[in-house]
Amino acid sequence: MSTGSAPLRYAYGTNGLADLRLTDALALLADLGYDGVGLTLDHMHLDPLAPDLAARSVRVARALDRHGLTATVETGGRYVLDPRRKHHPTLLDPDAEARAARTELLLKAVRVAADLGAHAVHCFSGPLPPGTSPHEGWQRLADGIGSVLHAARAAGVPLAIEPEPGHLLDDLAGFHRLRTALGGPELLGLTLDVGHCQCLEPEPPEECVRAAAPWLRHVQIEDMRRGVHEHLPFGEGEIDFPPVLAALRDSGYDALVTVELPRDSHAGPERARTSLDFLRAAERSARRDAPEDRARAAVPQKGETA
């Protein structure tokens, strides 16, 4: 990681650009000035279940390179595996074949990430199924993530699991429980969703960033209100963003900070534009408030009087 003085690198999630062709979405993000893209494997963009995935991934890699974009590969497509049940199956499913389908999706995601030169693969646990004990759920999760980590290690691509409200692994404590159960593997990192921190973590989002810093591999960002899991455009929730961005900068985080507005595809291009404007302004505010910048501003420059 960097020493913390470089500007943050922003991306936008394709799950918030679902009405655009992927080629058009990448061109839009590059034109707006984004550094990267959170690429959700799904039917409307890069379909992980359609034929010739490797060849299609190569074409996407070329487009990313042409536009100067970096990618994170995300696996939160709502109905990519089951057209009738959102986010099913999961690694916690009671049926072994269903769990295997999710594992295979994650293995494909690792291969795609390697082809794209992506900096991480995002994943999640899923909710605890009815009739499944927490102990059994954690064991299934550890088994599933453990099997994917073998492929991730071979590909050199970190897994970044996301604490998700309503899931078995829903907070930072859950991440550490899984990490400890697996023996602290280096390639198991964290996707920290800033909105989720506001929603349910006991500490404010900037403190969550500081606590999670050693394990951060991916960051998602949007506005949110306390206790309500609803991804909101910036300025419509309760988060004070300059301290969050300052904490990311000070931690040395240098991977992507990805805007996550999956229900806003109807206004995707405009949301992408206004989101980047907001984040850049918030980051400028964070820099102005930094102690070293305040001290520098207080020192008279050549030709000035105190």
mmCIF file of N, CA and C in Angstrom, residues 88 90-94 125-141 164-169:
data_model
loop_
_atom_site.group_PDB
_atom_site.id
_atom_site.type_symbol
_atom_site.label_atom_id
_atom_site.label_comp_id
_atom_site.label_asym_id
_atom_site.label_seq_id
_atom_site.Cartn_x
_atom_site.Cartn_y
_atom_site.Cartn_z
ATOM 1 N N HIS A 88 -29.322 -16.644 -4.649
ATOM 2 C CA HIS A 88 -29.232 -18.088 -4.357
ATOM 3 C C HIS A 88 -28.600 -18.813 -5.532
ATOM 4 N N THR A 90 -26.175 -20.009 -2.062
ATOM 5 C CA THR A 90 -25.020 -19.439 -1.393
ATOM 6 C C THR A 90 -24.106 -20.561 -0.904
ATOM 7 N N LEU A 91 -23.006 -20.159 -0.316
ATOM 8 C CA LEU A 91 -22.077 -21.141 0.265
ATOM 9 C C LEU A 91 -22.644 -21.797 1.515
ATOM 10 N N LEU A 92 -23.800 -21.328 1.984
ATOM 11 C CA LEU A 92 -24.419 -21.882 3.194
ATOM 12 C C LEU A 92 -25.586 -22.813 2.882
ATOM 13 N N ASP A 93 -25.880 -23.012 1.620
ATOM 14 C CA ASP A 93 -27.054 -23.798 1.233
ATOM 15 C C ASP A 93 -26.976 -25.207 1.814
ATOM 16 N N PRO A 94 -28.091 -25.754 2.321
ATOM 17 C CA PRO A 94 -28.061 -27.123 2.854
ATOM 18 C C PRO A 94 -27.721 -28.172 1.800
ATOM 19 N N SER A 125 -21.259 -14.143 2.217
ATOM 20 C CA SER A 125 -21.627 -15.434 2.817
ATOM 21 C C SER A 125 -23.015 -15.884 2.416
ATOM 22 N N GLY A 126 -23.992 -14.968 2.403
ATOM 23 C CA GLY A 126 -25.390 -15.320 2.276
ATOM 24 C C GLY A 126 -26.030 -15.451 3.653
ATOM 25 N N PRO A 127 -27.365 -15.377 3.724
ATOM 26 C CA PRO A 127 -28.062 -15.533 5.004
ATOM 27 C C PRO A 127 -27.993 -16.980 5.503
ATOM 28 N N LEU A 128 -28.116 -17.138 6.800
ATOM 29 C CA LEU A 128 -28.175 -18.482 7.380
ATOM 30 C C LEU A 128 -29.505 -19.133 6.999
ATOM 31 N N PRO A 129 -29.490 -20.284 6.304
ATOM 32 C CA PRO A 129 -30.749 -20.918 5.891
ATOM 33 C C PRO A 129 -31.568 -21.393 7.085
ATOM 34 N N PRO A 130 -32.899 -21.380 6.974
ATOM 35 C CA PRO A 130 -33.746 -21.904 8.052
ATOM 36 C C PRO A 130 -33.372 -23.347 8.385
ATOM 37 N N GLY A 131 -33.316 -23.648 9.654
ATOM 38 C CA GLY A 131 -32.991 -25.002 10.092
ATOM 39 C C GLY A 131 -31.513 -25.309 10.157
ATOM 40 N N THR A 132 -30.671 -24.365 9.777
ATOM 41 C CA THR A 132 -29.222 -24.552 9.835
ATOM 42 C C THR A 132 -28.681 -23.834 11.069
ATOM 43 N N SER A 133 -27.896 -24.542 11.871
ATOM 44 C CA SER A 133 -27.322 -23.926 13.067
ATOM 45 C C SER A 133 -26.209 -22.969 12.672
ATOM 46 N N PRO A 134 -25.963 -21.936 13.458
ATOM 47 C CA PRO A 134 -24.838 -21.051 13.168
ATOM 48 C C PRO A 134 -23.517 -21.792 13.049
ATOM 49 N N HIS A 135 -23.302 -22.792 13.894
ATOM 50 C CA HIS A 135 -22.051 -23.557 13.821
ATOM 51 C C HIS A 135 -21.893 -24.221 12.454
ATOM 52 N N GLU A 136 -22.965 -24.836 11.970
ATOM 53 C CA GLU A 136 -22.911 -25.497 10.665
ATOM 54 C C GLU A 136 -22.740 -24.469 9.552
ATOM 55 N N GLY A 137 -23.412 -23.325 9.690
ATOM 56 C CA GLY A 137 -23.260 -22.286 8.686
ATOM 57 C C GLY A 137 -21.829 -21.792 8.582
ATOM 58 N N TRP A 138 -21.191 -21.537 9.698
ATOM 59 C CA TRP A 138 -19.801 -21.076 9.672
ATOM 60 C C TRP A 138 -18.873 -22.139 9.103
ATOM 61 N N GLN A 139 -19.168 -23.413 9.384
ATOM 62 C CA GLN A 139 -18.334 -24.480 8.837
ATOM 63 C C GLN A 139 -18.472 -24.553 7.316
ATOM 64 N N ARG A 140 -19.699 -24.445 6.808
ATOM 65 C CA ARG A 140 -19.898 -24.457 5.355
ATOM 66 C C ARG A 140 -19.197 -23.268 4.704
ATOM 67 N N LEU A 141 -19.296 -22.111 5.336
ATOM 68 C CA LEU A 141 -18.650 -20.926 4.781
ATOM 69 C C LEU A 141 -17.134 -21.101 4.735
ATOM 70 N N GLU A 164 -22.378 -8.261 4.992
ATOM 71 C CA GLU A 164 -23.625 -7.814 4.365
ATOM 72 C C GLU A 164 -24.758 -7.890 5.381
ATOM 73 N N PRO A 165 -25.505 -6.812 5.608
ATOM 74 C CA PRO A 165 -26.634 -6.874 6.542
ATOM 75 C C PRO A 165 -27.584 -8.018 6.208
ATOM 76 N N GLY A 166 -27.956 -8.777 7.217
ATOM 77 C CA GLY A 166 -28.854 -9.899 7.033
ATOM 78 C C GLY A 166 -28.165 -11.206 6.695
ATOM 79 N N HIS A 167 -26.856 -11.177 6.466
ATOM 80 C CA HIS A 167 -26.107 -12.392 6.159
ATOM 81 C C HIS A 167 -25.474 -12.964 7.421
ATOM 82 N N LEU A 168 -25.009 -14.198 7.308
ATOM 83 C CA LEU A 168 -24.295 -14.805 8.436
ATOM 84 C C LEU A 168 -23.074 -13.957 8.783
ATOM 85 N N LEU A 169 -22.283 -13.635 7.789
ATOM 86 C CA LEU A 169 -21.139 -12.746 7.997
ATOM 87 C C LEU A 169 -21.620 -11.334 7.685
#
